[in-house]
PDB file of C-alpha atoms in Angstrom:
ATOM      1  CA  MET A1189       1.038   8.633  -5.784  1.00 49.00           C
ATOM      2  CA  SER A1190       2.461  11.916  -4.579  1.00 46.00           C
ATOM      3  CA  ALA A1191       4.848  11.849  -1.635  1.00 48.00           C
ATOM      4  CA  SER A1192       2.892  14.694  -0.028  1.00 47.00           C
ATOM      5  CA  VAL A1193      -0.316  12.635   0.134  1.00 58.00           C
ATOM      6  CA  HIS A1194      -0.904  11.100   3.583  1.00 57.00           C
ATOM      7  CA  VAL A1195      -1.467   7.363   3.255  1.00 59.00           C
ATOM      8  CA  PRO A1196      -2.616   5.424   6.341  1.00 69.00           C
ATOM      9  CA  VAL A1197      -0.128   2.784   7.493  1.00 74.00           C
ATOM     10  CA  MET A1198      -2.312  -0.236   6.732  1.00 76.00           C
ATOM     11  CA  LEU A1199      -3.135   1.033   3.255  1.00 81.00           C
ATOM     12  CA  ARG A1200       0.516   1.748   2.546  1.00 85.00           C
ATOM     13  CA  GLU A1201       1.499  -1.750   3.679  1.00 88.00           C
ATOM     14  CA  VAL A1202      -1.239  -3.382   1.601  1.00 86.00           C
ATOM     15  CA  LEU A1203      -0.133  -1.457  -1.487  1.00 88.00           C
ATOM     16  CA  GLN A1204       3.504  -2.435  -0.894  1.00 89.00           C
ATOM     17  CA  GLN A1205       2.567  -6.104  -0.642  1.00 89.00           C
ATOM     18  CA  LEU A1206       0.434  -5.957  -3.789  1.00 93.00           C
ATOM     19  CA  ASP A1207       3.426  -4.572  -5.715  1.00 93.00           C
ATOM     20  CA  LEU A1208       1.189  -2.867  -8.281  1.00 95.00           C
ATOM     21  CA  THR A1209       2.308  -1.731 -11.715  1.00 96.00           C
ATOM     22  CA  PRO A1210       0.432  -0.298 -14.684  1.00 97.00           C
ATOM     23  CA  GLY A1211      -1.555  -2.802 -16.710  1.00 97.00           C
ATOM     24  CA  LEU A1212      -2.254  -5.382 -13.999  1.00 97.00           C
ATOM     25  CA  THR A1213      -5.648  -6.997 -13.467  1.00 97.00           C
ATOM     26  CA  VAL A1214      -6.561  -6.699  -9.795  1.00 96.00           C
ATOM     27  CA  VAL A1215      -9.556  -7.938  -7.808  1.00 97.00           C
ATOM     28  CA  ASP A1216     -10.615  -6.131  -4.657  1.00 95.00           C
ATOM     29  CA  GLY A1217     -12.911  -8.819  -3.293  1.00 93.00           C
ATOM     30  CA  THR A1218     -14.215  -6.616  -0.485  1.00 89.00           C
ATOM     31  CA  VAL A1219     -14.325  -3.158  -2.061  1.00 92.00           C
ATOM     32  CA  GLY A1220     -16.156  -1.459   0.815  1.00 85.00           C
ATOM     33  CA  ALA A1221     -16.163   2.313   0.439  1.00 84.00           C
ATOM     34  CA  GLY A1222     -13.397   2.114  -2.150  1.00 87.00           C
ATOM     35  CA  GLY A1223     -10.346   3.244  -0.198  1.00 86.00           C
ATOM     36  CA  HIS A1224      -8.077   0.439  -1.357  1.00 90.00           C
ATOM     37  CA  SER A1225      -9.658   0.333  -4.810  1.00 93.00           C
ATOM     38  CA  ARG A1226      -9.075   4.021  -5.356  1.00 93.00           C
ATOM     39  CA  ARG A1227      -5.329   3.642  -4.751  1.00 93.00           C
ATOM     40  CA  ILE A1228      -5.160   0.387  -6.700  1.00 95.00           C
ATOM     41  CA  SER A1229      -6.864   2.097  -9.633  1.00 95.00           C
ATOM     42  CA  GLU A1230      -4.322   4.907  -9.561  1.00 94.00           C
ATOM     43  CA  GLN A1231      -1.383   2.503  -9.521  1.00 95.00           C
ATOM     44  CA  ILE A1232      -2.574   0.147 -12.278  1.00 97.00           C
ATOM     45  CA  GLY A1233      -3.383   3.119 -14.479  1.00 96.00           C
ATOM     46  CA  GLU A1234      -5.648   3.305 -17.499  1.00 95.00           C
ATOM     47  CA  THR A1235      -4.222   0.097 -18.957  1.00 96.00           C
ATOM     48  CA  GLY A1236      -5.080  -1.921 -15.852  1.00 97.00           C
ATOM     49  CA  THR A1237      -8.310  -3.623 -14.897  1.00 97.00           C
ATOM     50  CA  LEU A1238      -9.900  -3.372 -11.465  1.00 97.00           C
ATOM     51  CA  ILE A1239     -12.737  -5.635 -10.431  1.00 97.00           C
ATOM     52  CA  GLY A1240     -14.318  -4.573  -7.147  1.00 96.00           C
ATOM     53  CA  LEU A1241     -16.779  -6.890  -5.432  1.00 96.00           C
ATOM     54  CA  ASP A1242     -18.993  -6.281  -2.440  1.00 92.00           C
ATOM     55  CA  ARG A1243     -22.204  -7.861  -1.215  1.00 87.00           C
ATOM     56  CA  ASP A1244     -23.403  -4.526   0.133  1.00 85.00           C
ATOM     57  CA  PRO A1245     -24.931  -2.220  -2.510  1.00 87.00           C
ATOM     58  CA  MET A1246     -24.515   0.791  -0.195  1.00 85.00           C
ATOM     59  CA  MET A1247     -20.752   0.242  -0.117  1.00 86.00           C
ATOM     60  CA  LEU A1248     -20.616  -0.064  -3.907  1.00 92.00           C
ATOM     61  CA  CYS A1249     -22.309   3.336  -4.188  1.00 92.00           C
ATOM     62  CA  PHE A1250     -19.641   4.828  -1.931  1.00 90.00           C
ATOM     63  CA  ALA A1251     -16.886   3.184  -3.975  1.00 93.00           C
ATOM     64  CA  ALA A1252     -18.356   4.449  -7.255  1.00 95.00           C
ATOM     65  CA  GLU A1253     -17.549   7.991  -6.158  1.00 93.00           C
ATOM     66  CA  PHE A1254     -13.835   7.128  -6.361  1.00 90.00           C
ATOM     67  CA  VAL A1255     -13.607   4.261  -8.828  1.00 93.00           C
ATOM     68  CA  SER A1256     -15.064   4.512 -12.312  1.00 92.00           C
ATOM     69  CA  GLY A1257     -14.137   4.455 -15.974  1.00 92.00           C
ATOM     70  CA  ASP A1258     -12.885   1.994 -18.540  1.00 95.00           C
ATOM     71  CA  GLY A1259     -11.514  -1.182 -17.056  1.00 96.00           C
ATOM     72  CA  ARG A1260     -13.178  -0.505 -13.707  1.00 97.00           C
ATOM     73  CA  TYR A1261     -15.955  -2.846 -12.591  1.00 97.00           C
ATOM     74  CA  LEU A1262     -17.901  -2.586  -9.331  1.00 97.00           C
ATOM     75  CA  ILE A1263     -20.126  -5.614  -8.932  1.00 96.00           C
ATOM     76  CA  GLN A1264     -22.529  -6.662  -6.203  1.00 94.00           C
ATOM     77  CA  SER A1265     -21.276 -10.130  -5.454  1.00 94.00           C
ATOM     78  CA  SER A1266     -19.376 -12.104  -2.859  1.00 91.00           C
ATOM     79  CA  TYR A1267     -15.703 -12.844  -3.353  1.00 93.00           C
ATOM     80  CA  SER A1268     -16.711 -16.499  -3.025  1.00 93.00           C
ATOM     81  CA  ASP A1269     -18.378 -16.114  -6.447  1.00 95.00           C
ATOM     82  CA  LEU A1270     -15.251 -14.648  -8.046  1.00 96.00           C
ATOM     83  CA  GLN A1271     -14.903 -17.347 -10.701  1.00 97.00           C
ATOM     84  CA  SER A1272     -18.459 -16.712 -11.935  1.00 97.00           C
ATOM     85  CA  VAL A1273     -17.834 -12.958 -12.036  1.00 97.00           C
ATOM     86  CA  LEU A1274     -14.611 -13.431 -13.984  1.00 98.00           C
ATOM     87  CA  ASN A1275     -16.398 -15.751 -16.425  1.00 97.00           C
ATOM     88  CA  GLU A1276     -19.150 -13.169 -16.966  1.00 97.00           C
ATOM     89  CA  LEU A1277     -16.566 -10.450 -17.615  1.00 97.00           C
ATOM     90  CA  GLY A1278     -14.522 -12.708 -19.897  1.00 97.00           C
ATOM     91  CA  VAL A1279     -11.456 -12.348 -17.660  1.00 97.00           C
ATOM     92  CA  GLU A1280      -9.267 -15.449 -17.831  1.00 95.00           C
ATOM     93  CA  ALA A1281      -6.694 -14.554 -15.175  1.00 96.00           C
ATOM     94  CA  VAL A1282      -5.947 -11.949 -12.534  1.00 97.00           C
ATOM     95  CA  ASP A1283      -2.608 -10.708 -11.262  1.00 97.00           C
ATOM     96  CA  ARG A1284      -3.545  -9.737  -7.699  1.00 96.00           C
ATOM     97  CA  ILE A1285      -6.428 -10.341  -5.267  1.00 95.00           C
ATOM     98  CA  LEU A1286      -7.117  -8.313  -2.120  1.00 93.00           C
ATOM     99  CA  LEU A1287      -9.556  -9.401   0.597  1.00 90.00           C
ATOM    100  CA  ASP A1288      -9.941  -6.956   3.481  1.00 82.00           C
ATOM    101  CA  LEU A1289     -12.303  -9.022   5.623  1.00 75.00           C
ATOM    102  CA  GLY A1290     -14.649  -7.703   8.269  1.00 66.00           C
ATOM    103  CA  LEU A1291     -17.203  -4.985   8.795  1.00 62.00           C
ATOM    104  CA  SER A1292     -16.634  -1.412   7.780  1.00 62.00           C
ATOM    105  CA  SER A1293     -17.184   1.521  10.095  1.00 60.00           C
ATOM    106  CA  ASP A1294     -19.799   2.801   7.616  1.00 60.00           C
ATOM    107  CA  GLN A1295     -21.848  -0.357   8.104  1.00 60.00           C
ATOM    108  CA  LEU A1296     -21.504  -0.238  11.881  1.00 62.00           C
ATOM    109  CA  ALA A1297     -22.463   3.448  12.017  1.00 62.00           C
ATOM    110  CA  ASP A1298     -25.628   3.035   9.921  1.00 63.00           C
ATOM    111  CA  ARG A1299     -28.351   2.675  12.543  1.00 66.00           C
ATOM    112  CA  GLN A1300     -30.761   1.079  10.065  1.00 65.00           C
ATOM    113  CA  ARG A1301     -28.391  -1.786   9.314  1.00 64.00           C
ATOM    114  CA  GLY A1302     -28.751  -3.298  12.778  1.00 63.00           C
ATOM    115  CA  PHE A1303     -25.170  -4.476  13.229  1.00 67.00           C
ATOM    116  CA  GLY A1304     -25.134  -3.739  16.963  1.00 62.00           C
ATOM    117  CA  TYR A1305     -27.083  -3.492  20.175  1.00 63.00           C
ATOM    118  CA  SER A1306     -26.159   0.110  21.034  1.00 68.00           C
ATOM    119  CA  VAL A1307     -29.155   1.600  19.209  1.00 67.00           C
ATOM    120  CA  ASP A1308     -32.843   0.825  19.381  1.00 71.00           C
ATOM    121  CA  ALA A1309     -33.254  -0.699  15.918  1.00 71.00           C
ATOM    122  CA  PRO A1310     -34.079  -4.142  14.553  1.00 73.00           C
ATOM    123  CA  LEU A1311     -31.120  -6.515  14.377  1.00 75.00           C
ATOM    124  CA  ASP A1312     -30.498  -7.103  10.694  1.00 73.00           C
ATOM    125  CA  MET A1313     -26.750  -7.780  10.342  1.00 72.00           C
ATOM    126  CA  ARG A1314     -26.873  -8.568   6.604  1.00 70.00           C
ATOM    127  CA  PHE A1315     -24.390  -7.174   4.115  1.00 68.00           C
ATOM    128  CA  ASP A1316     -27.034  -7.467   1.384  1.00 70.00           C
ATOM    129  CA  ILE A1317     -30.387  -6.540   2.915  1.00 72.00           C
ATOM    130  CA  GLN A1318     -32.211  -7.869  -0.164  1.00 74.00           C
ATOM    131  CA  SER A1319     -31.223 -11.497   0.415  1.00 76.00           C
ATOM    132  CA  GLY A1320     -31.562 -13.983   3.212  1.00 79.00           C
ATOM    133  CA  GLN A1321     -33.213 -13.239   6.509  1.00 81.00           C
ATOM    134  CA  SER A1322     -32.308 -10.763   9.175  1.00 78.00           C
ATOM    135  CA  VAL A1323     -30.930 -11.876  12.527  1.00 77.00           C
ATOM    136  CA  GLU A1324     -34.177 -10.691  14.088  1.00 78.00           C
ATOM    137  CA  GLU A1325     -36.192 -12.993  11.771  1.00 81.00           C
ATOM    138  CA  PHE A1326     -33.817 -15.870  12.392  1.00 84.00           C
ATOM    139  CA  LEU A1327     -33.967 -15.531  16.183  1.00 83.00           C
ATOM    140  CA  THR A1328     -37.754 -15.255  16.103  1.00 83.00           C
ATOM    141  CA  ASN A1329     -38.107 -18.514  14.186  1.00 86.00           C
ATOM    142  CA  VAL A1330     -35.260 -20.744  15.391  1.00 87.00           C
ATOM    143  CA  ASP A1331     -35.858 -23.228  18.194  1.00 88.00           C
ATOM    144  CA  GLU A1332     -33.587 -23.180  21.216  1.00 86.00           C
ATOM    145  CA  LEU A1333     -31.983 -26.559  20.454  1.00 88.00           C
ATOM    146  CA  LYS A1334     -31.019 -25.583  16.914  1.00 85.00           C
ATOM    147  CA  LEU A1335     -29.685 -22.227  18.152  1.00 83.00           C
ATOM    148  CA  ALA A1336     -27.519 -23.986  20.758  1.00 83.00           C
TER     149      ALA A1336
END
């Protein structure tokens, strides 16, 4: 990474803690738009393996703009299913795991995703809009006692 490239403080601190070197196998369990994964990919080099997971297919599309090539895997899955993903890829061990938990600003800004009350849109609040039920569906069908 060039010294002239501006790196946000949190990203810089995360990268320092990961202590990345070429050839490592790294899991970004919450790949999001690929900001961390992009830098991880650069630091582990062509000999390293990066496995990026996210439940949100929109975020994986964003990440694919920055992370691609041999040894780079972007998979729609939850980090809670990491062992299954590793088994499917034939990866026996990893060197580092990063979990940056929470919502991304991209998800909050997308009016169709329904992550907030500030816009007139259905409340959805799902990371993967193809599975489970939306908050709107849940609230419509749950009784008051169960909700409490």
